[in-house]
Coordinates of C-alpha atoms in Angstrom, one line a residue:
M206 CA 26.8 -81.7 -39.5
K207 CA 24.8 -81.1 -36.2
K208 CA 27.7 -79.1 -34.9
N209 CA 27.7 -76.7 -37.9
F210 CA 23.9 -76.4 -37.6
Y211 CA 24.1 -75.4 -34.0
L212 CA 26.9 -72.9 -34.8
F213 CA 24.7 -71.4 -37.5
L214 CA 21.8 -71.1 -35.0
S215 CA 24.0 -69.4 -32.5
L216 CA 25.3 -66.9 -35.1
L217 CA 21.8 -66.2 -36.2
F218 CA 20.6 -65.5 -32.7
V219 CA 23.5 -63.0 -32.2
I220 CA 22.7 -61.2 -35.4
V221 CA 19.0 -60.9 -34.5
A222 CA 19.8 -59.7 -31.0
F223 CA 22.1 -57.0 -32.3
S224 CA 19.7 -56.0 -35.1
G225 CA 17.0 -55.3 -32.4
C226 CA 19.3 -52.8 -30.8
T227 CA 20.3 -50.8 -33.8
G228 CA 17.4 -48.3 -33.5
D229 CA 17.7 -44.7 -32.2
I230 CA 18.2 -45.0 -28.4
S231 CA 16.0 -42.0 -27.9
E232 CA 12.9 -44.0 -29.0
P233 CA 10.6 -44.5 -26.0
I234 CA 10.8 -47.7 -24.1
Q235 CA 7.3 -48.9 -23.1
D236 CA 7.3 -49.1 -19.3
N237 CA 3.5 -49.5 -19.2
A238 CA 0.5 -48.4 -21.1
D239 CA 0.5 -45.0 -19.4
N240 CA 4.2 -44.2 -19.0
N241 CA 6.8 -43.8 -21.8
I242 CA 10.4 -43.6 -20.6
T243 CA 13.0 -42.2 -22.8
E244 CA 16.7 -43.0 -22.2
E245 CA 17.6 -39.4 -22.9
T246 CA 15.3 -38.2 -20.1
T247 CA 16.9 -37.6 -16.8
L248 CA 14.4 -37.1 -14.0
H249 CA 16.9 -36.5 -11.3
N250 CA 20.4 -35.0 -10.9
E251 CA 22.4 -38.0 -9.9
T252 CA 25.4 -36.0 -8.7
V253 CA 25.5 -33.2 -6.2
P254 CA 26.1 -29.9 -8.2
E255 CA 29.1 -27.8 -7.2
G256 CA 28.3 -25.5 -4.3
Y257 CA 25.4 -27.7 -3.1
I258 CA 25.1 -30.0 -0.1
G259 CA 23.3 -33.3 -0.8
I260 CA 20.4 -34.4 1.3
Y261 CA 20.0 -38.2 1.6
T262 CA 18.2 -38.8 5.0
V263 CA 15.8 -37.1 7.3
E264 CA 18.8 -36.3 9.6
D265 CA 20.5 -34.5 6.8
F266 CA 17.8 -31.8 7.0
D267 CA 19.7 -30.6 10.0
Y268 CA 22.1 -29.0 7.5
L269 CA 19.3 -26.7 6.5
R270 CA 18.6 -25.9 10.2
N271 CA 22.2 -25.2 11.1
S272 CA 23.1 -23.2 8.0
S273 CA 19.9 -21.9 6.6
T274 CA 21.4 -19.7 3.9
G275 CA 23.2 -22.4 2.0
Q276 CA 22.3 -24.4 -1.1
Y277 CA 20.9 -27.9 -0.7
I278 CA 19.7 -30.6 -3.1
L279 CA 17.6 -33.7 -2.3
M280 CA 19.2 -36.9 -3.7
N281 CA 16.4 -39.5 -3.1
D282 CA 12.9 -39.9 -1.8
I283 CA 12.5 -39.4 1.9
D284 CA 9.9 -41.5 3.8
M285 CA 8.8 -39.7 7.1
S286 CA 6.2 -42.4 8.2
N287 CA 8.4 -43.5 11.1
I288 CA 9.4 -40.0 12.2
D289 CA 7.6 -39.0 15.4
D290 CA 8.4 -35.3 15.7
W291 CA 9.2 -32.5 13.3
D292 CA 10.0 -28.9 13.9
G293 CA 9.4 -26.8 10.8
I294 CA 12.7 -25.4 9.3
N295 CA 13.3 -21.7 9.3
F296 CA 15.0 -21.2 6.0
Q297 CA 16.7 -18.5 3.9
G298 CA 18.7 -20.4 1.3
T299 CA 18.1 -22.5 -1.8
F300 CA 16.5 -26.0 -1.7
D301 CA 16.2 -28.0 -4.8
G302 CA 14.0 -31.1 -4.4
N303 CA 15.6 -32.6 -7.5
N304 CA 12.1 -34.0 -8.6
Y305 CA 12.1 -36.3 -5.6
E306 CA 9.3 -36.8 -3.0
I307 CA 8.9 -36.3 0.7
Q308 CA 6.5 -39.1 1.5
N309 CA 4.1 -39.7 4.4
Y310 CA 4.3 -36.2 5.8
H311 CA 2.0 -36.3 8.8
F312 CA 2.9 -33.4 11.1
E313 CA 0.7 -30.7 12.4
N314 CA 2.1 -27.8 10.4
G315 CA 4.6 -27.0 7.6
F316 CA 7.7 -28.8 6.5
F317 CA 9.3 -25.3 6.5
D318 CA 8.2 -23.0 9.3
T319 CA 9.0 -19.5 8.0
T320 CA 11.1 -19.0 4.8
T321 CA 12.7 -15.7 4.1
N322 CA 14.2 -14.8 0.7
A323 CA 14.3 -18.5 -0.1
V324 CA 14.3 -20.4 -3.4
I325 CA 12.4 -23.7 -3.2
S326 CA 11.8 -25.9 -6.2
N327 CA 11.2 -29.3 -7.8
I328 CA 9.7 -31.1 -4.9
T329 CA 6.6 -33.3 -4.2
I330 CA 5.2 -33.7 -0.7
S331 CA 2.8 -36.5 -0.1
A332 CA 0.8 -35.6 3.1
N333 CA -1.6 -37.4 5.4
I334 CA -2.3 -34.9 8.1
S335 CA -5.1 -35.7 10.7
K336 CA -5.0 -32.4 12.5
T337 CA -3.2 -29.0 12.4
T338 CA -2.0 -26.5 15.0
Y339 CA -0.5 -23.0 14.9
V340 CA 1.3 -23.6 18.3
R341 CA 4.9 -24.5 18.0
D342 CA 6.6 -26.9 20.5
D343 CA 8.0 -23.9 22.4
G344 CA 4.6 -22.3 22.9
T345 CA 5.0 -19.6 20.2
W346 CA 2.5 -19.3 17.3
T347 CA 3.1 -19.9 13.7
N348 CA 2.0 -17.3 11.2
G349 CA -0.5 -19.4 9.3
V350 CA -0.3 -23.2 8.6
G351 CA 0.7 -24.9 5.4
V352 CA 2.2 -28.2 4.2
L353 CA 5.2 -26.8 2.3
A354 CA 5.5 -23.8 4.6
N355 CA 3.6 -22.0 7.3
C356 CA 4.7 -18.6 6.2
I357 CA 6.7 -17.4 3.1
T358 CA 8.1 -14.0 3.3
T359 CA 10.9 -11.6 2.3
S360 CA 13.2 -9.3 4.2
Y361 CA 12.8 -5.5 4.1
S362 CA 15.4 -5.1 1.4
E363 CA 14.0 -3.6 -1.8
S364 CA 15.7 -6.2 -3.9
A365 CA 14.6 -9.2 -1.7
L366 CA 13.0 -12.1 -3.6
S367 CA 11.4 -15.4 -2.5
K368 CA 10.8 -17.9 -5.3
I369 CA 8.7 -21.0 -5.2
T370 CA 8.4 -23.1 -8.3
N371 CA 7.7 -26.7 -9.5
I372 CA 5.9 -27.9 -6.4
K373 CA 3.3 -30.6 -6.0
I374 CA 1.2 -31.5 -2.9
K375 CA -0.7 -34.8 -2.7
G376 CA -2.7 -36.6 -0.1
E377 CA -5.3 -35.5 2.5
I378 CA -5.3 -32.8 5.1
H379 CA -7.7 -32.2 8.0
H380 CA -7.2 -28.5 9.0
T381 CA -8.4 -28.2 12.6
C382 CA -7.2 -24.9 13.9
G383 CA -8.7 -21.4 13.2
T384 CA -6.0 -19.8 11.2
E385 CA -5.1 -19.3 7.5
F386 CA -4.3 -22.5 5.7
G387 CA -3.0 -23.4 2.2
T388 CA -1.1 -26.4 1.0
I389 CA 1.8 -24.4 -0.2
A390 CA 1.7 -21.7 2.5
G391 CA -0.7 -20.6 5.2
V392 CA 0.4 -17.0 4.8
V393 CA 2.5 -15.1 2.3
E394 CA 4.0 -11.8 3.5
P395 CA 6.1 -9.8 0.9
G396 CA 8.3 -7.2 2.3
C397 CA 8.7 -3.5 1.7
K398 CA 8.6 -1.6 -1.6
T399 CA 9.9 -3.9 -4.4
A400 CA 10.5 -7.0 -2.3
T401 CA 8.6 -9.7 -4.0
V402 CA 7.3 -13.3 -3.6
T403 CA 6.8 -15.2 -6.8
M404 CA 5.2 -18.7 -7.3
S405 CA 4.8 -20.7 -10.5
N406 CA 4.2 -24.2 -11.7
I407 CA 2.3 -25.3 -8.6
V408 CA -0.1 -28.2 -8.4
N409 CA -2.2 -29.2 -5.4
E410 CA -3.9 -32.6 -5.6
A411 CA -4.6 -32.9 -1.8
K412 CA -8.1 -33.0 -0.4
I413 CA -8.7 -30.4 2.3
Y414 CA -11.2 -30.9 5.2
Y415 CA -12.1 -28.2 7.7
D416 CA -14.6 -29.0 10.3
E417 CA -13.9 -26.8 13.3
K418 CA -15.7 -23.8 14.8
G419 CA -14.8 -20.9 12.5
C420 CA -12.0 -20.6 10.0
D421 CA -10.1 -17.6 8.9
S422 CA -9.1 -18.0 5.2
V423 CA -8.5 -21.4 3.5
G424 CA -7.1 -21.8 0.0
G425 CA -6.3 -24.9 -2.1
V426 CA -2.8 -23.3 -2.5
I427 CA -2.5 -20.3 -0.3
G428 CA -4.5 -19.2 2.8
G429 CA -3.8 -15.4 2.8
V430 CA -1.5 -12.8 1.3
Y431 CA -0.7 -9.7 3.4
Q432 CA 1.9 -7.2 2.6
Q433 CA 4.1 -6.3 5.6
S434 CA 2.9 -3.3 7.5
S435 CA 5.9 -1.1 6.5
S436 CA 5.4 -1.9 2.8
N437 CA 4.5 0.4 0.0
E438 CA 1.0 -1.1 -0.4
Y439 CA 0.6 0.2 -3.9
F440 CA 3.3 -2.1 -5.2
P441 CA 1.9 -5.6 -6.2
A442 CA 4.6 -7.6 -4.4
F443 CA 3.1 -11.0 -5.0
D444 CA 3.0 -12.9 -8.3
L445 CA 1.3 -16.3 -8.7
F446 CA 1.0 -17.9 -12.1
N447 CA 0.7 -21.4 -13.8
T448 CA -1.0 -22.8 -10.7
V449 CA -3.6 -25.6 -10.6
N450 CA -5.7 -26.9 -7.7
K451 CA -7.2 -30.4 -8.2
G452 CA -8.1 -31.1 -4.6
D453 CA -11.6 -30.8 -3.3
I454 CA -12.2 -28.5 -0.3
Y455 CA -14.8 -29.4 2.3
V456 CA -15.7 -26.9 5.0
K457 CA -18.1 -27.6 7.8
S458 CA -18.3 -24.9 10.5
E459 CA -20.8 -23.9 13.1
V460 CA -19.8 -20.2 13.1
A461 CA -17.8 -17.8 11.0
Y462 CA -14.4 -16.4 12.0
N463 CA -14.3 -13.0 13.6
D464 CA -13.8 -11.2 10.3
G465 CA -15.7 -13.7 8.2
S466 CA -14.6 -17.0 6.9
I467 CA -13.1 -17.0 3.4
I468 CA -12.5 -20.0 1.1
G469 CA -10.8 -20.0 -2.4
G470 CA -9.9 -22.8 -4.8
I471 CA -6.5 -21.2 -5.3
L472 CA -6.2 -18.3 -2.7
G473 CA -8.4 -17.7 0.3
C474 CA -7.9 -14.0 0.8
G475 CA -5.3 -11.6 -0.6
Y476 CA -3.9 -9.5 -3.4
G477 CA -1.2 -9.5 -6.1
N478 CA -0.8 -10.5 -9.7
I479 CA -2.8 -13.7 -10.0
S480 CA -2.7 -15.1 -13.5
S481 CA -2.9 -18.4 -15.5
C482 CA -4.5 -20.3 -12.5
D483 CA -7.1 -23.1 -12.8
N484 CA -9.3 -24.7 -10.2
Y485 CA -10.8 -28.2 -10.7
G486 CA -11.5 -29.0 -7.1
Q487 CA -15.1 -29.0 -5.9
I488 CA -15.7 -26.7 -2.9
N489 CA -18.4 -27.7 -0.5
V490 CA -19.3 -25.3 2.3
D491 CA -21.7 -26.4 5.1
C492 CA -22.1 -23.2 7.2
P493 CA -24.8 -21.3 9.1
I494 CA -26.7 -18.3 7.7
A495 CA -25.0 -15.0 8.5
K496 CA -26.7 -12.9 11.2
D497 CA -27.0 -9.2 10.6
N498 CA -26.6 -8.3 14.2
E499 CA -23.2 -10.1 14.5
D500 CA -20.9 -7.5 12.9
N501 CA -17.2 -7.6 13.1
D502 CA -14.8 -4.7 13.5
A503 CA -15.1 -3.8 9.8
G504 CA -18.8 -3.3 10.2
Y505 CA -20.2 -6.2 8.1
G506 CA -21.6 -9.5 9.2
K507 CA -19.7 -12.6 10.1
F508 CA -20.5 -14.5 7.0
F509 CA -18.9 -17.1 4.7
I510 CA -17.4 -16.1 1.4
C511 CA -16.2 -18.4 -1.4
G512 CA -14.6 -18.1 -4.8
G513 CA -13.5 -20.7 -7.3
I514 CA -10.1 -18.9 -7.7
I515 CA -10.0 -16.3 -4.9
G516 CA -12.4 -16.1 -1.9
Q517 CA -11.8 -12.4 -1.3
T518 CA -9.5 -9.9 -3.0
G519 CA -7.9 -7.2 -1.0
P520 CA -7.9 -7.6 2.7
Y521 CA -8.3 -4.7 5.1
R522 CA -4.7 -5.3 6.0
N523 CA -1.9 -4.0 3.7
G524 CA -1.8 -5.0 0.1
Y525 CA -2.6 -3.8 -3.4
P526 CA -5.1 -6.1 -5.2
A527 CA -3.4 -5.6 -8.6
S528 CA -4.7 -8.0 -11.3
I529 CA -6.5 -11.3 -11.9
N530 CA -6.2 -12.6 -15.5
S531 CA -6.4 -15.8 -17.5
C532 CA -7.9 -17.8 -14.6
A533 CA -10.6 -20.5 -15.0
N534 CA -12.8 -22.4 -12.6
Y535 CA -14.0 -25.9 -13.4
G536 CA -15.0 -27.0 -9.9
S537 CA -18.5 -26.7 -8.5
I538 CA -19.2 -24.5 -5.4
I539 CA -21.9 -26.1 -3.3
S540 CA -23.4 -24.2 -0.5
D541 CA -26.9 -23.2 0.7
N542 CA -25.8 -20.5 3.2
C543 CA -22.5 -19.1 2.0
E544 CA -23.3 -15.4 1.8
Y545 CA -21.3 -14.6 -1.3
T546 CA -20.0 -17.1 -3.9
G547 CA -18.4 -16.4 -7.3
G548 CA -16.9 -18.6 -10.0
I549 CA -13.7 -16.5 -9.9
I550 CA -14.1 -14.2 -6.9
G551 CA -16.4 -14.3 -4.0
Y552 CA -16.1 -10.8 -2.7
T553 CA -13.9 -7.7 -3.0
V554 CA -13.0 -5.0 -0.4
K555 CA -10.4 -3.2 -2.6
D556 CA -10.3 -2.3 -6.3
Y557 CA -8.6 -4.6 -8.8
D558 CA -8.4 -5.4 -12.5
L559 CA -9.9 -8.6 -14.0
S560 CA -9.7 -9.9 -17.5
D561 CA -9.8 -13.1 -19.5
C562 CA -11.4 -15.3 -16.9
G563 CA -14.0 -18.0 -17.2
N564 CA -16.3 -20.1 -15.0
F565 CA -17.4 -23.5 -16.4
A566 CA -19.0 -25.0 -13.3
S567 CA -22.2 -24.7 -11.2
I568 CA -22.1 -22.1 -8.4
S569 CA -24.6 -21.9 -5.5
G570 CA -24.9 -19.7 -2.4
V571 CA -27.1 -17.0 -0.9
K572 CA -25.7 -14.4 -3.5
A573 CA -24.1 -16.3 -6.4
G574 CA -22.3 -14.9 -9.4
G575 CA -20.8 -16.6 -12.4
I576 CA -17.6 -14.5 -12.2
Q577 CA -18.0 -12.4 -9.0
G578 CA -20.4 -12.7 -6.1
G579 CA -20.2 -9.1 -4.8
G580 CA -18.0 -6.6 -3.0
R581 CA -17.4 -3.0 -2.0
Y582 CA -15.4 -2.3 -5.2
L583 CA -16.2 -3.6 -8.7
A584 CA -13.6 -3.1 -11.4
P585 CA -14.4 -3.5 -15.1
L586 CA -14.5 -7.2 -16.2
Y587 CA -13.0 -7.7 -19.6
N588 CA -13.2 -10.7 -21.9
C589 CA -14.9 -13.1 -19.4
I590 CA -17.3 -16.0 -19.9
N591 CA -19.6 -18.0 -17.7
T592 CA -21.2 -21.3 -18.9
G593 CA -22.1 -22.7 -15.5
S594 CA -25.5 -22.8 -13.8
I595 CA -25.8 -20.1 -11.1
T596 CA -28.2 -20.7 -8.1
G597 CA -28.6 -18.0 -5.5
T598 CA -31.1 -18.5 -2.7
N599 CA -31.4 -14.7 -2.4
Q600 CA -30.0 -13.4 -5.7
S601 CA -28.2 -14.7 -8.8
G602 CA -26.1 -13.1 -11.6
A603 CA -24.7 -14.9 -14.6
I604 CA -21.7 -12.6 -14.5
I605 CA -21.9 -10.5 -11.3
C606 CA -24.5 -11.0 -8.6
D607 CA -24.4 -8.0 -6.3
F608 CA -23.9 -5.0 -8.6
F609 CA -23.8 -1.3 -7.7
S610 CA -25.6 1.2 -9.9
N611 CA -22.5 3.4 -10.2
A612 CA -20.0 0.6 -10.8
P613 CA -18.2 0.2 -14.1
E614 CA -20.0 -2.1 -16.5
P615 CA -18.6 -5.4 -17.7
Q616 CA -17.0 -5.3 -21.1
N617 CA -17.1 -8.0 -23.8
C618 CA -18.4 -10.7 -21.5
Y619 CA -20.5 -13.7 -22.4
Y620 CA -22.8 -16.0 -20.5
L621 CA -24.8 -19.1 -21.3
N622 CA -28.5 -18.4 -21.4
N623 CA -30.0 -20.5 -18.6
G624 CA -32.8 -18.2 -17.5
I625 CA -31.0 -15.7 -15.2
N626 CA -29.9 -12.2 -15.7
C627 CA -26.4 -11.0 -16.5
V628 CA -26.3 -9.4 -13.0
G629 CA -28.6 -9.7 -10.1
V630 CA -30.3 -6.3 -10.4
K631 CA -30.2 -5.5 -14.1
A632 CA -31.1 -7.7 -17.1
A633 CA -28.5 -6.6 -19.6
F634 CA -25.5 -4.4 -20.5
P635 CA -24.6 -3.3 -24.0
N636 CA -21.3 -5.2 -24.1
V637 CA -22.4 -8.4 -22.3
Y638 CA -23.9 -11.1 -24.5
S639 CA -26.2 -14.0 -23.8
I640 CA -25.3 -17.1 -25.9
E641 CA -26.8 -20.5 -26.6
E642 CA -25.1 -23.8 -26.0
N643 CA -24.8 -24.5 -29.7
Q644 CA -22.7 -21.3 -30.0
L645 CA -20.0 -22.2 -27.5
A646 CA -17.7 -23.5 -30.3
D647 CA -18.6 -20.7 -32.7
S648 CA -15.8 -18.1 -33.1
S649 CA -18.0 -15.9 -35.2
V650 CA -20.2 -15.4 -32.2
I651 CA -17.7 -15.4 -29.4
N652 CA -14.7 -13.0 -29.7
L653 CA -12.8 -13.0 -26.5
G654 CA -9.4 -12.2 -27.8
D655 CA -5.9 -13.8 -28.1
S656 CA -5.9 -15.4 -24.7
W657 CA -8.6 -17.8 -25.7
S658 CA -8.8 -20.9 -28.0
I659 CA -12.2 -21.8 -29.7
D660 CA -12.6 -24.9 -31.7
S661 CA -15.0 -27.8 -32.2
N662 CA -14.4 -28.9 -28.6
G663 CA -15.5 -25.5 -27.2
I664 CA -13.7 -22.6 -25.6
K665 CA -10.7 -22.7 -23.4
L666 CA -8.0 -20.4 -22.1
K667 CA -4.6 -21.0 -23.7
S668 CA -3.1 -20.9 -20.2
T669 CA -5.4 -23.8 -19.2
I670 CA -4.1 -25.8 -22.1
E671 CA -0.6 -25.1 -21.1
N672 CA -1.3 -25.9 -17.4
S673 CA -2.5 -29.3 -18.4
K674 CA 1.1 -30.2 -18.9
L675 CA 2.0 -29.6 -15.2

């Protein structure tokens, strides 16, 4: 009798066990409270694709050095904590990080040195960099300093293309040399005519510290963009979209760089098509007050400039500013002495086109603007909004601070009524509207167009909602 009872219990256990496995295998398996893993989801390519060379160790990166035009794929995480020396790789091929991570990157400049016509994708770099240098081991200079790459460029061929996509940078970086710095690239240099550099699906989470005497341009993602000298400068040869900076930027400097020091949440200084970019990082600039008698070669003072998205559009070097659209700043800019600060742009030296941008954070500086601080050129601003508090020790503007009397007027822009004018020198424009806090979720009051979403939670760019998935 007992034998039959035990046999019954065994059969019952088998039936229950199998019945628990009869559900759809695509249902999520609970790994922990914050992470659902689906059996159908493949995070990594487990086999080396045809035509690619697999990278498994640090030593395998010599394949990229010795045959830089090939196709390579990372097959596991790489820990560089015990690697003492690293020469940045000059690269012209295809590198697929396969959604793996380069861990404990601690060297003084980029993992790649200069990339030319390269395709780089699907990689995370976790960095802990205590100092940077633009001097290579052989005594030559890098062109900017970055974490992913020092310089990203193209050849002079009209059809040349560099493509950087699905990249994340994490960690902490102390930038200690006076050159352009960005976590993805210190400098981007597109080639002639229609040669183009494109970047998309970029996330920076690394904190950036700069505490040396004078910096050039520093960006959460890119330091500077300069088209090569033989280029057709009226072709916008740089495209940056779906990019997010979450890393705070701290700048402490005794003096400005020779041409002024420029800081941006996404881009320090440059041009191109900048769209669907968001900054969440706080920018804190501790700097001296600009002295009028210390002019640089361009004829203006050596001052500090800061923007939530772009520090300065359009360098005096080659490059066509092109457009800035669907960009939002959510990170405060804190500075008493920064000469120009703007929620989107600090300062412009070439014309540009700006639309569908918003600032939702507090901005402070000497001349502070909700969307733009000032500049030599002011293009029309379309469909923009500022809800952040603006504090200028000299002058403030809820939309633009330093406004020229003959500049085009902003069109269909809104700002939260907090006691300051639309611009620093004029109280109002016909197509710029002051709104109250209780109207921020009212689509009958705010009509910014199809790029925006307004509901009970307030107003957001649709691109910001999409970027939250990165």
